Short mmCIF file of C-alpha atoms and ligand atoms in Angstrom, two decimals:
data_model
loop_
_atom_site.label_atom_id
_atom_site.label_comp_id
_atom_site.label_asym_id
_atom_site.label_seq_id
_atom_site.Cartn_x
_atom_site.Cartn_y
_atom_site.Cartn_z
CA UNK A 1 -26.64 26.24 60.29
CA UNK A 2 -23.10 27.55 60.86
CA UNK A 3 -25.13 31.52 59.75
CA UNK A 4 -27.00 30.72 62.66
CA UNK A 5 -24.99 29.76 64.91
CA UNK A 6 -22.81 32.88 64.43
CA UNK A 7 -25.51 34.78 64.47
CA UNK A 8 -26.53 34.01 68.15
CA UNK A 9 -22.81 33.68 69.52
CA UNK A 10 -22.61 37.38 68.21
CA UNK A 11 -25.46 38.78 70.51
CA UNK A 12 -24.08 36.52 73.21
CA UNK A 13 -20.85 38.20 72.86
CA UNK A 14 -21.62 41.59 71.74
CA UNK A 15 -22.54 42.27 75.48
CA UNK A 16 -19.11 42.02 76.92
CA UNK A 17 -17.98 44.48 74.02
CA UNK A 18 -20.58 46.99 74.16
CA UNK A 19 -21.66 49.43 76.22
CA UNK A 20 -25.16 48.45 77.96
CA UNK A 21 -26.81 51.89 76.27
CA UNK A 22 -25.30 50.48 72.78
CA UNK A 23 -26.28 46.56 73.41
CA UNK A 24 -29.50 47.91 73.70
CA UNK A 25 -29.30 49.18 70.06
CA UNK A 26 -27.50 46.38 68.53
CA UNK A 27 -29.74 43.40 70.10
CA UNK A 28 -32.27 43.94 67.60
CA UNK A 29 -30.15 45.11 64.67
CA UNK A 30 -28.49 41.44 64.88
CA UNK A 31 -31.51 39.27 65.50
CA UNK A 32 -33.57 40.93 62.46
CA UNK A 33 -30.83 38.62 59.95
CA UNK A 34 -31.46 36.02 62.38
CA UNK A 35 -35.44 35.99 61.88
CA UNK A 36 -35.28 36.57 58.35
CA UNK A 37 -33.26 33.45 57.92
CA UNK A 38 -35.98 31.62 59.40
CA UNK A 39 -38.56 33.44 57.99
CA UNK A 40 -37.96 32.90 54.47
CA UNK A 41 -38.96 29.00 53.19
CA UNK A 42 -36.25 26.69 52.72
CA UNK A 43 -36.38 26.52 48.57
CA UNK A 44 -35.81 30.31 48.46
CA UNK A 45 -33.32 30.04 51.00
CA UNK A 46 -31.13 27.61 48.92
CA UNK A 47 -31.68 29.49 45.97
CA UNK A 48 -30.24 32.40 47.76
CA UNK A 49 -27.31 30.62 49.16
CA UNK A 50 -26.78 29.02 45.60
CA UNK A 51 -27.15 32.49 43.62
CA UNK A 52 -24.59 34.20 45.75
CA UNK A 53 -22.15 31.31 45.73
CA UNK A 54 -21.97 31.52 42.16
CA UNK A 55 -22.28 35.13 41.45
CA UNK A 56 -19.53 36.25 43.96
CA UNK A 57 -17.33 33.27 45.37
CA UNK A 58 -14.56 31.86 43.39
CA UNK A 59 -15.40 28.17 43.68
CA UNK A 60 -12.16 26.00 43.76
CA UNK A 61 -13.49 24.10 40.69
CA UNK A 62 -15.78 25.92 38.79
CA UNK A 63 -18.52 23.23 37.14
CA UNK A 64 -17.21 22.36 33.59
CA UNK A 65 -19.27 23.97 31.08
CA UNK A 66 -20.46 20.51 29.69
CA UNK A 67 -21.69 19.41 33.21
CA UNK A 68 -24.07 22.84 32.80
CA UNK A 69 -24.62 21.96 29.25
CA UNK A 70 -26.11 18.76 30.18
CA UNK A 71 -28.33 19.78 33.01
CA UNK A 72 -29.27 22.60 30.82
CA UNK A 73 -29.30 19.98 27.63
CA UNK A 74 -31.92 18.08 29.84
CA UNK A 75 -34.29 21.21 31.12
CA UNK A 76 -34.65 22.31 27.42
CA UNK A 77 -35.31 18.33 25.78
CA UNK A 78 -38.06 17.76 28.77
CA UNK A 79 -39.57 21.55 28.32
CA UNK A 80 -39.31 20.97 24.17
CA UNK A 81 -40.48 17.68 24.42
CA UNK A 82 -43.98 19.14 25.75
CA UNK A 83 -43.93 21.66 22.93
CA UNK A 84 -43.54 19.25 20.08
CA UNK A 85 -40.50 21.26 19.00
CA UNK A 86 -37.68 19.37 17.54
CA UNK A 87 -34.00 19.57 19.02
CA UNK A 88 -31.86 17.09 18.21
CA UNK A 89 -34.84 13.95 18.40
CA UNK A 90 -37.10 12.26 16.12
CA UNK A 91 -40.08 14.23 16.21
CA UNK A 92 -42.72 11.33 16.77
CA UNK A 93 -40.67 9.97 19.95
CA UNK A 94 -40.61 13.05 21.23
CA UNK A 95 -44.12 13.33 21.71
CA UNK A 96 -45.17 12.20 25.25
CA UNK A 97 -47.39 8.94 26.16
CA UNK A 98 -50.19 11.10 27.47
CA UNK A 99 -51.76 8.19 29.79
CA UNK A 100 -48.37 7.61 31.31
CA UNK A 101 -47.15 10.78 31.85
CA UNK A 102 -50.46 12.50 32.99
CA UNK A 103 -49.17 14.17 35.97
CA UNK A 104 -45.88 15.15 34.10
CA UNK A 105 -47.93 16.84 31.00
CA UNK A 106 -50.21 18.89 33.17
CA UNK A 107 -47.44 20.24 35.83
CA UNK A 108 -45.12 20.97 32.96
CA UNK A 109 -41.27 21.48 34.07
CA UNK A 110 -39.54 23.23 36.79
CA UNK A 111 -35.64 24.14 35.77
CA UNK A 112 -33.31 22.64 38.36
CA UNK A 113 -32.95 25.34 40.99
CA UNK A 114 -29.02 25.77 40.72
CA UNK A 115 -30.33 27.27 37.44
CA UNK A 116 -33.60 28.82 38.37
CA UNK A 117 -33.66 31.92 37.45
CA UNK A 118 -30.29 31.71 35.22
CA UNK A 119 -31.12 30.48 32.21
CA UNK A 120 -29.66 32.21 29.86
CA UNK A 121 -26.50 33.41 31.64
CA UNK A 122 -23.94 30.79 30.32
CA UNK A 123 -25.61 29.68 26.92
CA UNK A 124 -27.89 32.78 25.53
CA UNK A 125 -27.78 30.71 22.31
CA UNK A 126 -28.44 27.19 21.79
CA UNK A 127 -27.98 26.92 18.36
CA UNK A 128 -25.07 24.70 18.94
CA UNK A 129 -27.49 22.03 20.25
CA UNK A 130 -28.98 21.38 17.34
CA UNK A 131 -27.71 19.46 14.07
CA UNK A 132 -26.34 21.38 11.65
CA UNK A 133 -24.72 20.79 8.16
CA UNK A 134 -21.41 20.97 7.98
CA UNK A 135 -20.83 24.65 7.74
CA UNK A 136 -23.98 25.56 9.58
CA UNK A 137 -26.04 26.34 6.75
CA UNK A 138 -29.69 26.78 6.47
CA UNK A 139 -31.00 23.14 5.22
CA UNK A 140 -31.07 22.08 8.84
CA UNK A 141 -34.62 20.75 8.53
CA UNK A 142 -33.67 18.83 5.62
CA UNK A 143 -30.76 17.27 7.50
CA UNK A 144 -32.08 16.49 10.37
CA UNK A 145 -34.95 14.66 8.32
CA UNK A 146 -32.53 12.59 6.33
CA UNK A 147 -30.36 11.45 9.79
CA UNK A 148 -33.64 9.87 10.99
CA UNK A 149 -34.70 8.48 7.96
CA UNK A 150 -30.81 7.14 7.63
CA UNK A 151 -30.42 6.31 11.68
CA UNK A 152 -33.39 3.93 11.15
CA UNK A 153 -31.77 2.75 8.50
CA UNK A 154 -28.17 2.29 9.93
CA UNK A 155 -27.46 -1.58 10.42
CA UNK A 156 -25.85 -0.92 13.91
CA UNK A 157 -26.48 -4.01 16.11
CA UNK A 158 -22.70 -4.49 17.04
CA UNK A 159 -20.44 -7.10 18.25
CA UNK A 160 -19.60 -7.47 22.03
CA UNK A 161 -17.48 -4.63 22.69
CA UNK A 162 -18.59 -2.01 20.35
CA UNK A 163 -22.74 -1.78 19.56
CA UNK A 164 -23.42 2.40 18.84
CA UNK A 165 -26.67 3.06 19.71
CA UNK A 166 -28.03 6.70 17.76
CA UNK A 167 -29.38 9.04 20.33
CA UNK A 168 -32.45 10.17 17.75
CA UNK A 169 -35.63 8.96 19.21
CA UNK A 170 -34.27 8.77 22.73
CA UNK A 171 -36.65 10.58 25.34
CA UNK A 172 -34.51 13.05 27.78
CA UNK A 173 -35.65 10.17 30.20
CA UNK A 174 -33.24 8.12 28.41
CA UNK A 175 -30.88 10.96 27.45
CA UNK A 176 -28.91 10.51 31.34
CA UNK A 177 -28.75 6.50 30.63
CA UNK A 178 -27.55 6.87 27.33
CA UNK A 179 -24.88 9.10 28.38
CA UNK A 180 -23.34 6.89 30.93
CA UNK A 181 -23.66 3.97 28.29
CA UNK A 182 -21.84 6.19 25.76
CA UNK A 183 -19.16 6.86 28.19
CA UNK A 184 -18.71 3.75 29.90
CA UNK A 185 -18.18 2.39 26.30
CA UNK A 186 -15.73 4.83 25.83
CA UNK A 187 -13.70 3.86 29.08
CA UNK A 188 -14.15 0.18 27.95
CA UNK A 189 -12.37 0.92 24.89
CA UNK A 190 -9.84 2.84 26.57
CA UNK A 191 -9.16 0.29 28.93
CA UNK A 192 -9.52 -3.07 26.64
CA UNK A 193 -9.31 -2.23 23.08
CA UNK A 194 -6.49 -2.47 20.55
CA UNK A 195 -5.34 1.65 20.25
CA UNK A 196 -4.92 1.96 16.29
CA UNK A 197 -3.40 5.78 16.62
CA UNK A 198 -3.96 9.41 18.21
CA UNK A 199 -3.45 12.54 17.18
CA UNK A 200 -4.02 16.15 18.61
CA UNK A 201 -7.33 15.66 19.51
CA UNK A 202 -8.26 12.14 18.82
CA UNK A 203 -7.93 8.38 19.69
CA UNK A 204 -8.78 5.68 17.60
CA UNK A 205 -9.28 2.21 18.39
CA UNK A 206 -9.73 -1.08 16.68
CA UNK A 207 -13.13 -2.96 16.91
CA UNK A 208 -16.08 -4.56 15.16
CA UNK A 209 -19.45 -4.08 14.02
CA UNK A 210 -21.99 -6.13 12.85
CA UNK A 211 -23.44 -4.59 9.20
CA UNK A 212 -26.24 -6.38 7.40
CA UNK A 213 -25.44 -9.48 8.92
CA UNK A 214 -21.57 -9.36 8.19
CA UNK A 215 -19.01 -8.68 11.04
CA UNK A 216 -16.79 -5.89 9.93
CA UNK A 217 -13.35 -4.50 11.75
CA UNK A 218 -14.12 -0.91 12.17
CA UNK A 219 -12.16 2.10 13.35
CA UNK A 220 -13.89 3.96 16.29
CA UNK A 221 -12.69 7.08 17.03
CA UNK A 222 -13.38 8.80 20.16
CA UNK A 223 -12.44 12.93 21.49
CA UNK A 224 -8.91 12.93 23.87
CA UNK A 225 -10.09 15.14 26.27
CA UNK A 226 -13.71 14.97 27.73
CA UNK A 227 -14.61 18.71 27.36
CA UNK A 228 -17.32 20.74 25.06
CA UNK A 229 -14.10 21.96 22.19
CA UNK A 230 -13.66 18.08 21.56
CA UNK A 231 -16.35 17.51 21.16
CA UNK A 232 -17.39 19.65 18.95
CA UNK A 233 -14.05 19.23 16.86
CA UNK A 234 -15.34 15.24 16.58
CA UNK A 235 -18.61 16.25 16.26
CA UNK A 236 -17.91 18.74 13.30
CA UNK A 237 -15.97 15.49 11.82
CA UNK A 238 -18.54 13.98 11.98
CA UNK A 239 -21.10 15.55 10.09
CA UNK A 240 -18.18 16.35 7.30
CA UNK A 241 -17.95 12.67 6.95
CA UNK A 242 -21.49 12.86 6.44
CA UNK A 243 -21.90 15.60 3.92
CA UNK A 244 -19.22 13.83 1.90
CA UNK A 245 -18.84 11.11 -0.40
CA UNK A 246 -16.49 9.99 -2.08
CA UNK A 247 -14.64 6.51 -2.49
CA UNK A 248 -11.51 8.65 -1.57
CA UNK A 249 -12.52 9.68 1.92
CA UNK A 250 -12.81 7.35 4.61
CA UNK A 251 -16.54 6.21 5.12
CA UNK A 252 -18.09 7.06 8.47
CA UNK A 253 -20.34 3.62 9.21
CA UNK A 254 -22.36 5.20 12.08
CA UNK A 255 -21.86 6.96 15.01
CA UNK A 256 -22.95 7.38 18.84
CA UNK A 257 -23.92 9.95 20.95
CA UNK A 258 -25.36 11.50 23.86
CA UNK A 259 -25.77 14.82 21.65
CA UNK A 260 -23.75 16.64 24.18
CA UNK A 261 -20.83 15.28 25.87
CA UNK A 262 -19.85 11.70 24.50
CA UNK A 263 -19.34 10.63 21.12
CA UNK A 264 -17.55 7.64 19.20
CA UNK A 265 -17.50 7.82 15.20
CA UNK A 266 -16.72 4.66 13.90
CA UNK A 267 -15.17 4.56 10.56
CA UNK A 268 -14.06 1.57 8.05
CA UNK A 269 -11.02 0.25 9.26
CA UNK A 270 -7.79 1.25 6.70
CA UNK A 271 -5.14 -1.21 8.05
CA UNK A 272 -2.05 0.17 6.24
CA UNK A 273 -0.58 3.55 6.03
CA UNK A 274 1.75 5.90 3.43
CA UNK A 275 4.21 6.61 5.91
CA UNK A 276 5.21 2.75 5.62
CA UNK A 277 5.32 3.47 1.78
CA UNK A 278 7.52 5.96 2.38
CA UNK A 279 9.86 4.55 4.70
CA UNK A 280 9.98 1.14 4.06
CA UNK A 281 13.48 0.43 1.88
CA UNK A 282 12.30 -3.07 1.54
CA UNK A 283 8.76 -2.76 1.23
CA UNK A 284 7.03 -5.92 2.59
CA UNK A 285 5.27 -8.36 0.77
CA UNK A 286 2.18 -7.89 2.85
CA UNK A 287 2.18 -4.04 1.07
CA UNK A 288 3.21 -5.18 -2.69
CA UNK A 289 0.67 -7.78 -2.44
CA UNK A 290 -2.02 -5.08 -2.45
CA UNK A 291 -4.63 -5.24 -5.15
CA UNK A 292 -3.83 -3.17 -7.83
CA UNK A 293 -0.31 -3.78 -6.37
CA UNK A 294 0.68 -0.21 -4.85
CA UNK A 295 4.49 -1.00 -4.91
CA UNK A 296 4.31 -1.81 -8.91
CA UNK A 297 5.68 0.48 -12.01
CA UNK A 298 1.54 1.23 -12.46
CA UNK A 299 0.40 0.92 -9.28
CA UNK A 300 3.18 3.92 -7.47
CA UNK A 301 2.01 6.47 -10.04
CA UNK A 302 -1.79 5.33 -9.54
CA UNK A 303 -1.47 6.58 -5.85
CA UNK A 304 -1.11 9.91 -7.15
CA UNK A 305 -4.00 9.59 -9.74
CA UNK A 306 -6.16 9.06 -6.47
CA UNK A 307 -4.85 11.35 -4.45
CA UNK A 308 -5.39 13.90 -7.15
CA UNK A 309 -8.64 12.86 -7.68
CA UNK A 310 -10.14 12.91 -4.15
CA UNK A 311 -8.38 16.78 -3.75
CA UNK A 312 -9.95 17.45 -6.74
CA UNK A 313 -13.35 16.40 -5.65
CA UNK A 314 -13.34 18.14 -2.20
CA UNK A 315 -11.59 21.90 -4.02
CA UNK A 316 -14.93 21.54 -6.16
CA UNK A 317 -16.95 21.36 -3.04
CA UNK A 318 -14.74 24.79 -2.09
CA UNK A 319 -12.74 22.84 0.67
CA UNK A 320 -9.06 22.45 0.92
CA UNK A 321 -8.18 19.48 3.19
CA UNK A 322 -5.39 21.72 5.41
CA UNK A 323 -3.91 18.48 7.27
CA UNK A 324 -2.90 16.60 4.48
CA UNK A 325 0.15 14.82 5.18
CA UNK A 326 1.68 11.18 5.39
CA UNK A 327 -0.35 10.29 8.58
CA UNK A 328 -3.65 11.25 6.78
CA UNK A 329 -3.49 9.25 4.09
CA UNK A 330 -3.93 5.36 4.39
CA UNK A 331 -5.11 2.26 2.27
CA UNK A 332 -7.54 -0.35 2.50
CA UNK A 333 -7.42 -3.66 2.84
CA UNK A 334 -7.23 -3.75 -1.00
CA UNK A 335 -4.96 -0.99 -1.61
CA UNK A 336 -7.33 1.71 -2.00
CA UNK A 337 -5.89 5.10 -0.95
CA UNK A 338 -8.19 7.46 1.20
CA UNK A 339 -7.81 10.36 3.30
CA UNK A 340 -8.79 10.26 7.13
CA UNK A 341 -8.91 13.08 9.72
CA UNK A 342 -11.41 15.60 8.68
CA UNK A 343 -11.36 17.23 11.61
CA UNK A 344 -10.16 20.55 9.89
CA UNK A 345 -11.09 21.55 6.23
CA UNK A 346 -10.53 24.85 5.19
CA UNK A 347 -13.05 27.09 2.67
CA UNK A 348 -10.40 27.71 -0.70
CA UNK A 349 -10.25 31.46 0.55
CA UNK A 350 -9.58 31.47 3.97
CA UNK A 351 -7.03 34.17 5.16
CA UNK A 352 -5.23 34.61 8.62
CA UNK A 353 -3.41 32.71 10.63
CA UNK A 354 -4.67 29.42 11.29
CA UNK A 355 -3.08 28.19 14.89
CA UNK A 356 -0.10 26.06 14.99
CA UNK A 357 0.55 26.38 10.90
CA UNK A 358 3.71 27.63 11.61
CA UNK A 359 5.23 24.81 13.10
CA UNK A 360 3.60 22.12 10.33
CA UNK A 361 6.17 21.96 7.84
CA UNK A 362 4.10 19.99 5.21
CA UNK A 363 2.19 23.40 4.77
CA UNK A 364 2.56 25.66 1.80
CA UNK A 365 5.49 28.31 3.25
CA UNK A 366 2.46 31.25 2.56
CA UNK A 367 -0.05 29.05 4.26
CA UNK A 368 2.40 28.63 7.53
CA UNK A 369 3.11 32.42 7.08
CA UNK A 370 -0.74 33.17 7.80
CA UNK A 371 -1.45 33.82 3.93
CA UNK A 372 -4.64 33.11 2.22
CA UNK A 373 -5.30 29.83 1.88
CA UNK A 374 -5.43 28.49 -2.03
CA UNK A 375 -5.33 25.76 -3.85
CA UNK A 376 -1.82 25.91 -4.95
CA UNK A 377 -1.23 25.92 -1.21
CA UNK A 378 -2.95 22.70 -1.36
CA UNK A 379 -0.57 21.03 -4.36
CA UNK A 380 2.37 22.23 -2.65
CA UNK A 381 2.11 19.49 0.30
CA UNK A 382 0.80 17.01 -2.92
CA UNK A 383 3.79 17.89 -4.36
CA UNK A 384 5.61 17.34 -1.32
CA UNK A 385 4.16 13.44 -0.80
CA UNK A 386 5.22 12.71 -4.15
CA UNK A 387 9.02 13.65 -3.46
CA UNK A 388 9.26 12.10 -0.23
CA UNK A 389 7.56 8.42 -1.49
CA UNK A 390 10.34 8.78 -4.59
CA UNK A 391 13.00 9.80 -2.59
CA UNK A 392 12.08 7.56 0.04
CA UNK A 393 12.64 10.29 2.67
CA UNK A 394 10.65 11.31 4.97
CA UNK A 395 11.21 15.01 5.53
CA UNK A 396 7.32 16.36 6.62
CA UNK A 397 7.80 17.21 10.19
CA UNK A 398 11.79 18.67 9.31
CA UNK A 399 11.82 22.56 9.59
CA UNK A 400 14.65 22.17 6.92
CA UNK A 401 11.95 21.08 4.38
CA UNK A 402 12.31 23.89 2.33
CA UNK A 403 15.97 23.77 2.40
CA UNK A 404 15.82 20.21 1.51
CA UNK A 405 13.44 20.70 -1.50
CA UNK A 406 15.47 23.39 -2.78
CA UNK A 407 18.88 21.87 -2.59
CA UNK A 408 17.18 18.56 -4.88
CA UNK A 409 15.69 20.28 -6.63
CA UNK A 410 18.62 21.52 -9.85
CA UNK A 411 19.92 17.39 -9.01
CA UNK A 412 19.68 14.36 -11.42
CA UNK A 413 16.78 12.93 -10.13
CA UNK A 414 17.58 9.17 -11.29
CA UNK A 415 20.58 10.21 -8.59
CA UNK A 416 17.75 10.14 -5.87
CA UNK A 417 14.83 8.06 -6.57
CA UNK A 418 14.38 5.14 -4.43
CA UNK A 419 15.82 1.33 -5.12
CA UNK A 420 12.46 0.30 -5.77
CA UNK A 421 11.98 2.67 -9.04
CA UNK A 422 15.33 2.05 -10.17
CA UNK A 423 15.25 -1.43 -10.08
CA UNK A 424 12.01 -0.98 -12.68
CA UNK A 425 14.54 -0.05 -15.81
CA UNK A 426 15.91 2.56 -17.54
CA UNK A 427 12.83 3.63 -19.15
CA UNK A 428 10.22 3.48 -16.09
CA UNK A 429 12.80 5.57 -13.61
CA UNK A 430 12.65 8.14 -16.70
CA UNK A 431 9.04 8.33 -16.24
CA UNK A 432 9.47 8.70 -12.57
CA UNK A 433 12.41 11.36 -12.94
CA UNK A 434 9.47 13.23 -15.07
CA UNK A 435 6.77 13.24 -12.33
CA UNK A 436 9.68 14.54 -10.09
CA UNK A 437 10.48 17.20 -12.45
CA UNK A 438 7.28 18.09 -13.92
CA UNK A 439 5.04 17.71 -11.12
CA UNK A 440 6.10 17.44 -7.65
CA UNK A 441 9.48 19.97 -7.75
CA UNK A 442 6.89 22.59 -9.50
CA UNK A 443 4.39 21.63 -6.60
CA UNK A 444 6.49 22.88 -4.33
CA UNK A 445 7.66 26.19 -5.85
CA UNK A 446 7.90 28.68 -2.92
CA UNK A 447 6.02 31.28 -4.56
CA UNK A 448 2.48 30.30 -5.55
CA UNK A 449 2.08 31.73 -8.55
CA UNK A 450 4.74 29.74 -9.87
CA UNK A 451 3.21 26.32 -9.04
CA UNK A 452 1.37 24.50 -11.70
CA UNK A 453 -2.71 24.55 -11.58
CA UNK A 454 -4.55 21.20 -10.42
CA UNK A 455 -5.87 20.74 -14.35
CA UNK A 456 -2.11 20.64 -15.83
CA UNK A 457 -1.03 18.49 -13.28
CA UNK A 458 -3.96 15.91 -14.27
CA UNK A 459 -2.99 16.62 -17.86
CA UNK A 460 1.13 15.84 -16.90
CA UNK A 461 0.15 12.48 -14.58
CA UNK A 462 -2.28 11.72 -17.40
CA UNK A 463 0.57 11.50 -20.14
CA UNK A 464 3.32 10.53 -17.74
CA UNK A 465 1.14 7.13 -17.01
CA UNK A 466 0.04 6.38 -20.67
CA UNK A 467 3.79 6.46 -21.36
CA UNK A 468 4.47 3.99 -18.50
CA UNK A 469 1.14 1.59 -19.43
CA UNK A 470 3.32 1.99 -23.06
CA UNK A 471 6.23 0.81 -21.83
CA UNK A 472 4.80 -2.02 -19.64
CA UNK A 473 2.74 -3.30 -22.74
CA UNK A 474 3.91 -2.33 -26.16
CA UNK A 475 0.88 -4.04 -27.68
CA UNK A 476 -2.08 -1.94 -26.26
CA UNK A 477 -2.87 1.45 -27.79
CA UNK A 478 -5.23 3.34 -25.97
CA UNK A 479 -7.77 5.58 -28.20
CA UNK A 480 -6.48 8.99 -28.63
CA UNK A 481 -8.77 10.87 -26.15
CA UNK A 482 -7.90 14.52 -25.13
CA UNK A 483 -7.64 14.85 -21.63
CA UNK A 484 -10.23 16.82 -21.00
CA UNK A 485 -13.10 14.50 -22.44
CA UNK A 486 -10.79 11.73 -20.43
CA UNK A 487 -11.77 13.79 -17.39
CA UNK A 488 -15.45 14.21 -18.12
CA UNK A 489 -15.68 10.80 -18.45
CA UNK A 490 -14.34 9.89 -15.35
CA UNK A 491 -16.55 12.25 -13.32
CA UNK A 492 -19.64 11.27 -15.26
CA UNK A 493 -18.78 7.51 -14.46
CA UNK A 494 -17.67 8.21 -10.81
CA UNK A 495 -21.53 8.13 -9.36
CA UNK A 496 -21.65 4.48 -10.53
CA UNK A 497 -18.73 3.17 -8.97
CA UNK A 498 -19.40 1.40 -5.45
CA UNK A 499 -16.00 0.72 -4.78
CA UNK A 500 -13.18 3.47 -5.23
CA UNK A 501 -11.66 1.49 -8.75
CA UNK A 502 -7.94 3.39 -8.22
CA UNK A 503 -8.26 6.49 -10.86
CA UNK A 504 -6.02 5.19 -13.86
CA UNK A 505 -7.82 2.25 -14.49
CA UNK A 506 -10.90 4.01 -14.46
CA UNK A 507 -9.37 5.60 -17.01
CA UNK A 508 -7.94 3.02 -19.08
CA UNK A 509 -11.55 1.25 -19.11
CA UNK A 510 -12.69 4.51 -20.50
CA UNK A 511 -10.11 4.51 -22.90
CA UNK A 512 -11.17 0.72 -23.90
CA UNK A 513 -14.54 1.58 -24.37
CA UNK A 514 -14.18 4.80 -26.55
CA UNK A 515 -11.63 2.68 -28.61
CA UNK A 516 -14.37 0.02 -28.86
CA UNK A 517 -16.85 2.33 -30.04
CA UNK A 518 -15.00 3.53 -32.33
CA UNK A 519 -14.40 0.64 -33.91
N1 ATP B 1 -9.83 4.78 9.63
C1 ATP B 1 -9.01 4.62 10.22
N2 ATP B 1 -8.49 2.83 10.28
C2 ATP B 1 -6.93 2.82 10.66
N3 ATP B 1 -6.69 4.03 11.63
C3 ATP B 1 -6.89 5.05 11.67
C4 ATP B 1 -8.12 5.31 11.26
N4 ATP B 1 -8.56 6.89 11.64
C5 ATP B 1 -7.36 7.28 12.24
N5 ATP B 1 -6.30 5.97 12.86
C6 ATP B 1 -5.49 5.98 13.31
O1 ATP B 1 -5.70 7.17 14.22
C7 ATP B 1 -4.63 8.20 14.09
C8 ATP B 1 -5.30 9.07 14.87
O2 ATP B 1 -6.46 9.98 13.84
P1 ATP B 1 -6.61 11.25 13.26
O3 ATP B 1 -5.13 11.56 12.83
O4 ATP B 1 -7.93 11.02 12.88
O5 ATP B 1 -6.90 11.89 14.61
P2 ATP B 1 -6.56 13.44 15.02
O6 ATP B 1 -6.39 13.70 16.72
O7 ATP B 1 -7.62 14.07 14.16
O8 ATP B 1 -5.12 13.97 14.44
P3 ATP B 1 -4.37 15.37 14.24
O9 ATP B 1 -3.18 15.60 15.31
O10 ATP B 1 -4.03 15.13 12.70
O11 ATP B 1 -6.20 15.91 13.90
C9 ATP B 1 -4.14 8.52 12.94
O12 ATP B 1 -2.79 8.78 12.91
C10 ATP B 1 -4.22 6.57 12.34
O13 ATP B 1 -3.16 5.95 12.82
#
């Protein structure tokens, strides 16, 4: 309309600006585009305008990639619905009901005007829309099949506030409404639910779920920022949690997502944190009362067993749990230690500077400097957690952390140990001193080659734990198993354990079994 008016006015005024002879030439020239605009069909005209806008003019707010992706996702899902090709969907439910959908079946699908002729310009590769296993390996098909079965099995009838729904099996017609539903739930969560915490890219809220008729509490994690990067980070965490199976790793109960933009992952709720244990001068009765008595002579060392065990499990998968600090360790109601936050995991041989790593003081100096990430790097954070808990000092966020370690290393540890430990008497105190001298400080050497290896940490832990057991119960005489035998038994038995038994407890049980069989 504006264009037409401009052309008409130009024609009218051209008479006053140009001499008569030139005006005769000019008028037909100006009329040409005017006639052209009216001669082409409205649809084509729209595409021309749209394409022109996108190609040449800077829009004040470019459409976010997600919006475009959602449009394109819809197009793809429609397309693949008729091609019977799986895309993120339950195979059966993709097939259209031919009776109902006769017309659209025949017609096929036309892309929205804004995207017509531009397919692939922004997203030539759609592989990121397919569900993949964590490292994007080949077993896509297996994973999808497994997910679909699992989705059917998963009990996700939820409480009022949180009712997760899987998008598997949703037809594309439902995709938009599912998207709205998940988005609504996220905004409800933000406005009404209790916030448990937040990190760089996630926010976590307390909710409830019905699982097998039982009402359980859950920690619902959502993205902090509603963009594509946030979605991918959270989705990566979801995939890792699905793939990892260890009692020391927080459990993924279920998740709901539109597969593109909105995602909520429902984790088991872990009410207590490790930070509380570090900073509390007078540990509350609540923490003392945890099953296995986390803050008892044997309970405290058991935390390190559990931690060692889960890190070793991850190491066996060739994974370094990059973000090992007190904020990412939590306890269940009954005092079982678990790791949370699986957004950033590294392959053991990862090289190259990790963004932001230089300011993460809980990381080994070589990782902060951008050198290769090895298991020795993981052990640095392990040692630091031990020092913090036993010294009752929260130092992992301080740039002075290395100074602290180097200054305290040669000191008499009995003077630095927390009161709680000292109160347990000289014998126990001396065992906890050994824990610092023989494991924690050596793990925190700045040269990775000077740090002990994973197995020798286990051996030392085991012998100190046995010594503490003997002090606590001089009558108890466990059978002498060699350390590697104990480890093998634990490994073999782990598969049968549904709930996380603290590692040392397992060790004792096995010792008893072994001694029984010898008698
Ligand atoms: N399962 C859970 N149970 C209870 N609280 C939890 C749980 N998971 C997370 N939280 C709380 O939410 C906070 C943020 O969670 P999380 O560390 O996973 O977010 P993030 O954005 O991935 O963090 P980061 O910045 O370390 O990457 C945690 O510090 C913790 O307080």
